[in-house]
DNA sequence: TAGTGGTCTAGACCACCCT
DNA sequence: GGGTGGTCTAGACCACTAA
């Protein structure tokens, strides 16, 4: 059990401190609404500077584990806020977090002329004419959950095959491993719609049933829009959760 | 035009720097994907320490205005990411952001025995038996947008009257001004449902129409759950937007 | 090699809270 | 007055990128 900071460790000190403090909170050593040691006490306890302490605490605050009150102290958040908020996740990660086994059935994978709506969302320059269209039925524990249509603006020369997708499952894992593309942010809109006959068939619900429509634009770490993706979720099998902060 | 930092200003220096840099970005002085001055250049340009520069830049990053690449520089985000996205807002603020005039029709304001679902969401201790129930039809430019039901666990002695609500409009403004309660975070879930006859009547849609159901738990700066609120949105008049980061 | 962001130190003073 | 978090300085070294 390492509960001291090792200056020779590969990991930065503030990150080691985050790990130590998180462990104590999750082990219940400090109860919700109880004060943890002050920043100056943590300085002494772990032999780091106050800047480093504040870097660690700042991360814990953004993760929802603790909160600070000016002039009073640093406190452990109630359990409900300790649970990690929804971050930017792929469908697969999302399903795993919900305790369901993610699956997919690929309906189409093709290079297509980019529709105008997609051109705008991906901010395509005029010289880019085509994008990759990927349509899949996504499942959780084998049951249809959503109908997903992706439009991808991959870097020149990059390709994507059915085999890769079937083998690896997650598209984002392929982008990361093969092309070193990391996702940094996404803008998402949600609205209500009703199932067309085709959608109803694929999702195994009656036509006209209410669905949740999600539209996402995904941005790389270089803030290039790389994907526009729609997911039609079965209204009875999907709840969307998000944490808002001020 | 103040584009230097005033050490005697009430505002902290990093915040003044944020304001200056944001103004330059929004004025188009630095175009999207262009590099802004390096941290060491900003140190000299504005006569502050690198720590202060990094505090300012860190804020701009969290607000989506710029991004950094290790070893390369700090760059202006594309316009779509510059638009600050949804933070924790009240219905009124939400409507104003969408360019609609918020309104309300109060259906009920009463102290009621807390339903079990509400007890759990607000983590009520056994000695608290009642909460305030507030039911309102919320409108945008006079048109019904949502049916909102709030359950409030106000501090002992605090009250809330129809007059206050009608005069002030926003509940959160009252909490802030009268009781110095600040909201810090919210957990929200979204799902699809269909309108019951009563809901349909109030929202002026046919019964059975699809609706977007939002359920929120709101936390104060001391991380006490203060409100559980459901809003049933008309599916045809409301889109929900979020920004996710990683 | 030079320039960039990432981490870290050892201080300091201010603003706020409580007794 | 003493303790807390909030802001700030003037340095330093490391890790990464590009010419």
Coordinates of C-alpha atoms (C1' of nucleotides) in Angstrom, one line a residue:
Chain A
X1 CA 0.0 0.0 0.0
X2 CA 1.6 3.1 -1.2
X3 CA 0.3 6.1 0.6
X4 CA 3.4 8.3 0.2
X5 CA 4.6 10.2 -2.8
X6 CA 7.5 8.8 -4.7
X7 CA 9.4 11.6 -6.4
X8 CA 11.1 9.1 -8.7
X9 CA 7.8 7.6 -9.9
X10 CA 6.9 8.1 -13.5
X11 CA 3.5 9.6 -12.5
X12 CA 3.5 13.3 -11.5
X13 CA 3.2 14.0 -7.8
X14 CA -0.1 15.7 -8.0
X15 CA -1.5 12.7 -9.7
X16 CA -0.1 10.3 -7.0
X17 CA -1.7 12.5 -4.4
X18 CA -5.1 12.4 -6.2
X19 CA -4.9 8.6 -6.2
X20 CA -4.1 8.5 -2.5
X21 CA -6.8 10.9 -1.5
X22 CA -9.4 9.2 -3.7
X23 CA -8.6 5.9 -2.1
X24 CA -9.2 7.3 1.4
X25 CA -12.5 8.8 0.3
X26 CA -13.7 5.6 -1.4
X27 CA -12.6 3.5 1.5
X28 CA -14.8 5.6 3.8
X29 CA -11.8 6.9 5.8
X30 CA -13.3 10.3 5.4
X31 CA -17.1 10.4 5.5
X32 CA -19.3 12.7 3.3
X33 CA -19.3 16.3 4.5
X34 CA -16.3 15.7 6.7
X35 CA -13.3 18.0 6.3
X36 CA -10.2 16.5 4.9
X37 CA -6.8 17.9 6.0
X38 CA -6.2 21.5 5.0
X39 CA -4.0 22.3 2.1
X40 CA -1.1 23.3 4.4
X41 CA -1.5 20.1 6.3
X42 CA -1.4 18.1 3.1
X43 CA 1.8 19.9 2.2
X44 CA 3.5 18.6 5.3
X45 CA 1.8 15.1 5.3
X46 CA 3.0 14.3 1.7
X47 CA 6.1 16.6 1.4
X48 CA 4.9 18.5 -1.6
X49 CA 4.4 22.2 -2.2
X50 CA 1.1 23.9 -1.8
X51 CA 0.9 24.4 -5.6
X52 CA 1.0 20.6 -6.0
X53 CA -1.6 20.1 -3.3
X54 CA -3.9 22.6 -5.0
X55 CA -3.4 20.9 -8.4
X56 CA -4.4 17.6 -6.9
X57 CA -7.4 19.0 -5.0
X58 CA -8.5 20.9 -8.1
X59 CA -8.7 17.7 -10.0
X60 CA -10.7 16.0 -7.2
X61 CA -13.1 19.0 -7.3
X62 CA -13.7 18.7 -11.0
X63 CA -14.3 15.0 -10.6
X64 CA -16.9 15.7 -7.9
X65 CA -15.2 14.0 -5.0
X66 CA -14.6 17.0 -2.8
X67 CA -15.7 20.6 -2.6
X68 CA -14.1 23.7 -1.0
X69 CA -15.6 26.5 1.0
X70 CA -13.5 29.7 1.2
X71 CA -12.3 30.3 4.8
X72 CA -13.6 27.0 6.0
X73 CA -12.0 24.0 4.4
X74 CA -12.1 21.1 2.0
X75 CA -14.9 18.6 2.4
X76 CA -15.9 15.2 1.0
X77 CA -18.9 15.2 -1.4
X78 CA -22.0 13.1 -0.7
X79 CA -21.9 9.7 -2.3
X80 CA -24.2 10.6 -5.2
X81 CA -21.8 13.3 -6.4
X82 CA -18.8 11.0 -6.0
X83 CA -20.0 8.8 -8.7
X84 CA -18.1 9.8 -11.8
X85 CA -20.2 11.9 -14.1
X86 CA -20.8 11.0 -17.7
X87 CA -17.8 11.9 -19.7
X88 CA -17.4 11.6 -23.4
X89 CA -17.8 7.9 -24.1
X90 CA -18.4 5.7 -27.0
X91 CA -21.5 3.6 -27.3
X92 CA -19.5 0.5 -26.2
X93 CA -18.1 2.3 -23.1
X94 CA -21.5 3.6 -22.3
X95 CA -23.0 0.1 -22.4
X96 CA -20.2 -1.4 -20.2
X97 CA -20.8 1.4 -17.6
X98 CA -24.4 0.3 -17.6
X99 CA -23.5 -3.3 -17.0
X100 CA -24.6 -4.4 -20.5
X101 CA -22.5 -6.3 -23.1
X102 CA -22.2 -4.1 -26.1
X103 CA -22.8 -5.6 -29.5
X104 CA -23.4 -4.4 -33.1
X105 CA -24.8 -5.4 -36.4
X106 CA -23.3 -3.5 -39.3
X107 CA -25.8 -2.5 -41.9
X108 CA -23.6 -0.4 -44.1
X109 CA -20.0 0.7 -44.4
X110 CA -19.3 2.8 -47.5
X111 CA -17.7 5.9 -48.9
X112 CA -20.5 8.3 -49.8
X113 CA -20.9 11.8 -51.1
X114 CA -21.3 14.0 -48.0
X115 CA -24.9 15.2 -47.5
X116 CA -25.2 19.0 -47.0
X117 CA -26.2 18.6 -43.3
X118 CA -23.0 16.6 -42.7
X119 CA -20.9 19.0 -44.6
X120 CA -22.0 21.8 -42.3
X121 CA -21.6 19.8 -39.1
X122 CA -18.1 18.6 -40.0
X123 CA -17.2 22.0 -41.5
X124 CA -15.9 20.2 -44.6
X125 CA -13.8 22.3 -47.0
X126 CA -15.0 22.3 -50.6
X127 CA -12.2 19.9 -51.8
X128 CA -13.5 17.1 -49.6
X129 CA -16.3 15.5 -51.4
X130 CA -16.8 12.2 -49.6
X131 CA -17.1 10.8 -46.1
X132 CA -17.4 7.3 -44.7
X133 CA -21.0 6.3 -43.8
X134 CA -21.4 3.6 -41.2
X135 CA -24.8 2.4 -40.1
X136 CA -25.1 -0.1 -37.3
X137 CA -27.7 -1.5 -35.0
X138 CA -26.2 -1.3 -31.5
X139 CA -27.2 -3.9 -28.9
X140 CA -26.9 -4.3 -25.2
X141 CA -26.9 -7.9 -24.0
X142 CA -28.1 -8.9 -27.4
X143 CA -31.2 -6.6 -27.4
X144 CA -31.4 -3.7 -29.8
X145 CA -30.9 -0.4 -28.1
X146 CA -30.2 2.0 -30.8
X147 CA -29.8 2.6 -34.5
X148 CA -26.5 4.5 -35.1
X149 CA -25.5 6.3 -38.3
X150 CA -21.9 7.8 -38.4
X151 CA -20.4 10.1 -40.9
X152 CA -16.6 10.1 -40.7
X153 CA -14.1 12.5 -42.1
X154 CA -11.0 10.5 -41.7
X155 CA -7.5 11.9 -42.4
X156 CA -6.3 11.4 -46.0
X157 CA -5.3 7.8 -46.6
X158 CA -7.0 6.4 -43.6
X159 CA -9.3 3.4 -44.2
X160 CA -11.8 1.4 -42.1
X161 CA -12.9 -2.1 -42.8
X162 CA -15.7 -4.3 -41.6
X163 CA -13.1 -6.7 -40.3
X164 CA -11.5 -4.1 -38.1
X165 CA -14.8 -3.0 -36.7
X166 CA -16.0 -6.5 -36.0
X167 CA -12.8 -7.5 -34.4
X168 CA -12.2 -4.4 -32.3
X169 CA -15.8 -3.4 -31.6
X170 CA -15.1 0.2 -30.8
X171 CA -14.5 2.7 -33.6
X172 CA -12.8 5.1 -31.3
X173 CA -10.3 2.5 -30.2
X174 CA -9.3 2.0 -33.9
X175 CA -8.9 5.7 -34.4
X176 CA -6.7 5.9 -31.3
X177 CA -4.6 2.9 -32.0
X178 CA -4.2 3.1 -35.8
X179 CA -4.2 6.8 -36.5
X180 CA -3.3 8.3 -33.1
X181 CA -6.5 10.3 -33.1
X182 CA -7.8 11.3 -29.7
X183 CA -11.2 12.6 -29.0
X184 CA -11.3 15.7 -26.9
X185 CA -14.9 17.1 -26.9
X186 CA -18.4 16.5 -28.4
X187 CA -21.5 18.6 -28.8
X188 CA -24.6 16.6 -28.4
X189 CA -28.3 17.5 -29.0
X190 CA -31.2 15.3 -27.8
X191 CA -34.7 15.4 -29.0
X192 CA -37.8 13.2 -29.2
X193 CA -39.1 11.6 -32.4
X194 CA -41.2 8.6 -33.5
X195 CA -40.1 5.5 -35.3
X196 CA -40.5 5.2 -39.0
X197 CA -41.4 1.7 -40.3
X198 CA -37.8 0.9 -41.2
X199 CA -36.5 2.1 -37.8
X200 CA -39.3 0.2 -36.0
X201 CA -38.3 -3.0 -37.8
X202 CA -34.6 -2.6 -37.0
X203 CA -35.2 -1.7 -33.3
X204 CA -38.0 -4.3 -32.9
X205 CA -40.6 -1.8 -31.7
X206 CA -44.0 -0.9 -33.2
X207 CA -43.9 1.9 -35.8
X208 CA -44.8 5.3 -34.3
X209 CA -43.2 4.4 -30.9
X210 CA -41.3 7.3 -29.3
X211 CA -37.6 7.4 -29.7
X212 CA -34.7 9.5 -28.3
X213 CA -32.6 11.0 -31.1
X214 CA -29.1 12.0 -30.2
X215 CA -26.9 13.9 -32.6
X216 CA -23.2 14.3 -31.9
X217 CA -20.3 16.2 -33.4
X218 CA -17.0 14.8 -32.3
X219 CA -13.8 16.8 -32.1
X220 CA -10.2 15.6 -32.0
X221 CA -7.5 16.9 -29.6
X222 CA -6.6 19.3 -32.4
X223 CA -10.2 20.4 -32.5
X224 CA -11.0 19.1 -35.9
X225 CA -14.6 17.8 -36.4
X226 CA -14.1 14.2 -37.3
X227 CA -17.5 12.5 -36.9
X228 CA -21.1 13.4 -37.0
X229 CA -23.2 10.6 -35.5
X230 CA -26.9 10.1 -35.0
X231 CA -28.2 7.5 -32.6
X232 CA -31.9 6.7 -32.4
X233 CA -32.5 5.1 -29.0
X234 CA -35.4 2.9 -28.1
X235 CA -37.4 5.1 -25.7
X236 CA -38.1 2.2 -23.3
X237 CA -34.5 1.0 -23.1
X238 CA -32.4 4.1 -22.7
X239 CA -32.1 6.9 -20.2
X240 CA -29.5 9.7 -20.7
X241 CA -27.7 11.1 -17.7
X242 CA -25.5 14.1 -17.4
X243 CA -23.9 16.2 -14.7
X244 CA -24.0 19.9 -15.0
X245 CA -21.8 22.3 -13.0
X246 CA -21.6 26.0 -12.5
Chain B
X1 CA -10.1 49.9 -23.9
X2 CA -8.2 48.3 -21.1
X3 CA -5.8 45.7 -22.4
X4 CA -3.3 45.8 -19.7
X5 CA -3.5 44.3 -16.2
X6 CA -4.2 46.6 -13.3
X7 CA -2.7 45.2 -10.1
X8 CA -5.0 47.5 -8.0
X9 CA -8.1 46.3 -9.7
X10 CA -10.6 44.4 -7.5
X11 CA -10.6 41.5 -10.0
X12 CA -7.8 39.0 -9.8
X13 CA -5.1 39.3 -12.5
X14 CA -5.7 35.9 -14.1
X15 CA -9.3 36.9 -14.5
X16 CA -8.4 40.2 -16.1
X17 CA -6.1 38.3 -18.5
X18 CA -9.0 35.9 -19.3
X19 CA -11.1 38.9 -20.3
X20 CA -8.4 40.4 -22.4
X21 CA -7.6 37.2 -24.3
X22 CA -11.3 36.4 -24.8
X23 CA -11.9 39.8 -26.3
X24 CA -9.1 39.3 -28.8
X25 CA -10.4 35.9 -29.8
X26 CA -14.0 37.1 -30.1
X27 CA -12.9 40.2 -32.1
X28 CA -11.2 37.8 -34.5
X29 CA -7.8 39.2 -33.8
X30 CA -6.6 35.6 -33.6
X31 CA -8.3 33.2 -36.0
X32 CA -9.4 29.7 -35.2
X33 CA -6.5 27.2 -35.2
X34 CA -4.0 30.1 -35.0
X35 CA -1.4 30.1 -32.2
X36 CA -1.8 32.7 -29.5
X37 CA 1.4 34.0 -27.8
X38 CA 3.2 31.3 -25.7
X39 CA 2.9 31.3 -22.0
X40 CA 6.3 32.9 -21.6
X41 CA 5.4 35.6 -24.1
X42 CA 2.2 36.3 -22.2
X43 CA 4.2 36.6 -19.0
X44 CA 6.2 39.4 -20.5
X45 CA 3.4 41.0 -22.4
X46 CA 1.1 41.4 -19.4
X47 CA 3.7 41.5 -16.6
X48 CA 2.4 38.6 -14.6
X49 CA 4.0 35.3 -13.5
X50 CA 3.7 32.1 -15.5
X51 CA 1.5 30.6 -12.8
X52 CA -1.0 33.4 -13.4
X53 CA -0.8 33.0 -17.1
X54 CA -1.5 29.3 -16.8
X55 CA -4.4 30.0 -14.5
X56 CA -6.0 32.2 -17.1
X57 CA -5.3 29.8 -20.0
X58 CA -6.6 26.9 -18.0
X59 CA -9.9 28.8 -17.6
X60 CA -10.1 29.5 -21.3
X61 CA -9.5 25.9 -22.0
X62 CA -12.3 24.8 -19.8
X63 CA -14.5 27.3 -21.5
X64 CA -13.6 25.8 -24.8
X65 CA -12.0 29.0 -26.3
X66 CA -8.5 27.6 -26.7
X67 CA -6.7 24.3 -26.6
X68 CA -3.1 23.4 -26.0
X69 CA -0.7 20.9 -27.6
X70 CA 2.3 19.8 -25.6
X71 CA 5.5 21.0 -27.2
X72 CA 3.7 23.0 -29.8
X73 CA 1.6 25.9 -28.5
X74 CA -1.8 27.3 -27.5
X75 CA -4.4 27.6 -30.2
X76 CA -7.7 29.2 -30.8
X77 CA -10.6 26.8 -31.0
X78 CA -12.9 26.7 -34.0
X79 CA -16.0 28.9 -33.7
X80 CA -18.4 26.1 -32.8
X81 CA -16.4 25.2 -29.8
X82 CA -16.1 28.8 -28.7
X83 CA -19.8 29.1 -28.0
X84 CA -20.1 28.4 -24.4
X85 CA -22.5 25.5 -24.0
X86 CA -25.0 24.6 -21.5
X87 CA -24.0 25.2 -18.0
X88 CA -26.3 24.6 -15.0
X89 CA -29.1 27.0 -15.8
X90 CA -32.7 27.6 -14.6
X91 CA -35.5 27.3 -17.0
X92 CA -35.7 31.1 -17.3
X93 CA -32.0 31.4 -18.2
X94 CA -32.4 28.5 -20.6
X95 CA -35.2 30.3 -22.4
X96 CA -33.4 33.6 -22.6
X97 CA -30.3 31.9 -24.1
X98 CA -32.6 30.5 -26.8
X99 CA -34.0 34.0 -27.4
X100 CA -37.4 33.3 -26.0
X101 CA -39.2 35.3 -23.3
X102 CA -39.7 33.0 -20.3
X103 CA -43.1 32.8 -18.6
X104 CA -45.0 30.7 -16.2
X105 CA -48.4 29.8 -14.9
X106 CA -48.4 28.5 -11.3
X107 CA -50.6 25.5 -10.8
X108 CA -49.7 24.7 -7.3
X109 CA -47.5 25.9 -4.4
X110 CA -48.0 24.0 -1.2
X111 CA -46.2 22.2 1.6
X112 CA -46.8 18.5 1.1
X113 CA -45.7 15.2 2.6
X114 CA -42.6 14.1 0.7
X115 CA -43.2 11.2 -1.6
X116 CA -40.7 8.3 -1.2
X117 CA -39.1 8.9 -4.6
X118 CA -38.4 12.5 -3.5
X119 CA -37.1 11.4 -0.1
X120 CA -34.5 9.3 -1.8
X121 CA -33.5 11.8 -4.4
X122 CA -33.1 14.6 -1.8
X123 CA -31.6 12.2 0.8
X124 CA -34.0 13.5 3.4
X125 CA -33.3 12.6 7.0
X126 CA -36.2 10.9 8.8
X127 CA -37.1 14.0 10.8
X128 CA -37.9 16.0 7.7
X129 CA -41.4 15.1 6.7
X130 CA -42.5 17.7 4.3
X131 CA -41.3 19.5 1.2
X132 CA -42.6 22.4 -0.9
X133 CA -44.3 21.3 -4.1
X134 CA -44.4 23.7 -6.9
X135 CA -46.1 22.9 -10.2
X136 CA -45.9 25.3 -13.1
X137 CA -46.5 25.4 -16.8
X138 CA -43.4 27.1 -18.3
X139 CA -43.7 29.1 -21.4
X140 CA -41.5 30.6 -24.1
X141 CA -42.9 33.7 -25.9
X142 CA -46.2 32.7 -24.3
X143 CA -46.3 29.2 -25.8
X144 CA -46.3 26.2 -23.5
X145 CA -42.9 24.5 -23.5
X146 CA -42.9 22.3 -20.4
X147 CA -44.7 21.2 -17.4
X148 CA -42.4 21.5 -14.4
X149 CA -42.9 20.0 -10.9
X150 CA -40.4 21.0 -8.2
X151 CA -39.9 19.5 -4.8
X152 CA -37.9 21.8 -2.6
X153 CA -36.2 21.0 0.7
X154 CA -35.7 24.6 1.9
X155 CA -33.6 25.4 5.0
X156 CA -35.7 25.6 8.2
X157 CA -37.7 28.7 8.4
X158 CA -37.4 29.6 4.7
X159 CA -40.6 30.3 2.9
X160 CA -41.7 30.8 -0.6
X161 CA -44.8 32.7 -1.8
X162 CA -46.7 33.0 -5.0
X163 CA -46.1 36.7 -5.0
X164 CA -42.3 36.3 -4.8
X165 CA -42.4 33.8 -7.7
X166 CA -44.6 35.9 -9.9
X167 CA -42.6 39.0 -9.2
X168 CA -39.1 37.5 -9.5
X169 CA -39.8 34.8 -12.1
X170 CA -36.8 32.7 -11.3
X171 CA -36.8 30.5 -8.2
X172 CA -33.1 30.3 -8.1
X173 CA -32.8 34.1 -8.1
X174 CA -34.9 34.1 -4.9
X175 CA -32.8 31.4 -3.3
X176 CA -29.7 33.3 -4.1
X177 CA -30.9 36.7 -3.0
X178 CA -33.0 35.8 0.1
X179 CA -31.2 32.8 1.5
X180 CA -27.7 33.1 0.0
X181 CA -28.1 29.6 -1.5
X182 CA -25.9 29.0 -4.5
X183 CA -26.4 26.1 -6.9
X184 CA -23.2 24.3 -7.6
X185 CA -24.1 21.1 -9.5
X186 CA -27.0 19.0 -10.9
X187 CA -27.5 15.5 -12.0
X188 CA -29.9 15.2 -14.8
X189 CA -31.6 12.2 -16.6
X190 CA -33.5 12.4 -19.8
X191 CA -35.9 10.0 -21.2
X192 CA -38.8 9.7 -23.6
X193 CA -42.5 9.4 -22.5
X194 CA -45.9 10.1 -23.9
X195 CA -48.4 12.7 -22.7
X196 CA -51.2 11.7 -20.3
X197 CA -54.6 13.4 -20.9
X198 CA -53.9 15.9 -18.2
X199 CA -50.4 16.7 -19.5
X200 CA -51.7 16.9 -23.0
X201 CA -54.3 19.5 -21.9
X202 CA -51.8 21.7 -20.1
X203 CA -49.2 21.5 -22.8
X204 CA -51.7 21.9 -25.6
X205 CA -50.8 18.8 -27.5
X206 CA -52.8 15.6 -28.4
X207 CA -52.8 13.0 -25.7
X208 CA -50.2 10.3 -26.5
X209 CA -47.8 12.7 -28.1
X210 CA -44.1 12.1 -27.3
X211 CA -42.5 14.2 -24.6
X212 CA -39.0 14.6 -23.3
X213 CA -38.9 14.0 -19.5
X214 CA -36.0 15.6 -17.6
X215 CA -35.4 14.8 -14.0
X216 CA -32.9 16.9 -12.0
X217 CA -31.4 16.8 -8.6
X218 CA -29.9 20.2 -7.6
X219 CA -27.0 20.6 -5.2
X220 CA -26.0 23.7 -3.3
X221 CA -22.4 24.9 -2.9
X222 CA -22.4 23.0 0.3
X223 CA -23.4 19.9 -1.7
X224 CA -26.8 19.5 0.0
X225 CA -29.6 18.3 -2.3
X226 CA -32.1 21.1 -2.3
X227 CA -34.4 20.4 -5.2
X228 CA -35.8 17.5 -7.2
X229 CA -37.4 18.8 -10.4
X230 CA -39.2 17.1 -13.2
X231 CA -39.8 18.9 -16.5
X232 CA -42.0 17.4 -19.2
X233 CA -41.0 19.1 -22.4
X234 CA -43.1 19.3 -25.6
X235 CA -41.2 17.1 -28.0
X236 CA -41.8 19.5 -30.9
X237 CA -40.6 22.6 -29.1
X238 CA -37.5 21.5 -27.2
X239 CA -34.1 20.2 -28.0
X240 CA -31.5 19.6 -25.3
X241 CA -27.9 20.3 -25.9
X242 CA -24.8 19.4 -24.0
X243 CA -21.0 19.5 -24.4
X244 CA -19.0 16.6 -23.3
X245 CA -15.3 16.6 -22.7
X246 CA -12.7 14.1 -21.9
Chain C
dT1 C1' 19.0 23.1 -30.4
dA2 C1' 15.5 26.1 -29.3
dG3 C1' 10.8 26.8 -28.1
dT4 C1' 6.6 25.0 -26.2
dG5 C1' 3.6 23.2 -22.5
dG6 C1' 3.8 20.2 -17.9
dT7 C1' 5.4 19.8 -13.3
dC8 C1' 7.2 21.7 -9.0
dT9 C1' 9.3 24.6 -5.2
dA10 C1' 9.3 28.0 -1.2
dG11 C1' 7.9 31.4 -0.3
dA12 C1' 4.2 35.8 0.2
dC13 C1' -0.1 38.5 1.0
dC14 C1' -5.2 38.8 0.7
dA15 C1' -10.2 37.5 1.7
dC16 C1' -13.1 34.9 4.4
dC17 C1' -14.8 32.3 8.6
dC18 C1' -15.1 31.3 13.4
dT19 C1' -14.2 32.0 18.2
Chain D
dG1 C1' -6.3 36.1 16.1
dG2 C1' -5.6 31.9 14.0
dG3 C1' -6.9 28.9 10.4
dT4 C1' -8.8 28.2 5.8
dG5 C1' -8.8 28.7 0.8
dG6 C1' -7.6 32.3 -3.2
dT7 C1' -4.1 34.7 -5.6
dC8 C1' 0.6 35.6 -7.0
dT9 C1' 5.8 35.6 -7.6
dA10 C1' 10.4 34.2 -9.6
dG11 C1' 12.5 31.0 -10.3
dA12 C1' 13.7 25.6 -11.8
dC13 C1' 13.8 21.2 -14.4
dC14 C1' 11.3 17.8 -17.5
dA15 C1' 8.8 16.1 -21.8
dC16 C1' 7.6 16.9 -26.2
dT17 C1' 7.9 19.0 -31.0
dA18 C1' 10.2 20.8 -34.9
dA19 C1' 13.9 22.4 -37.8

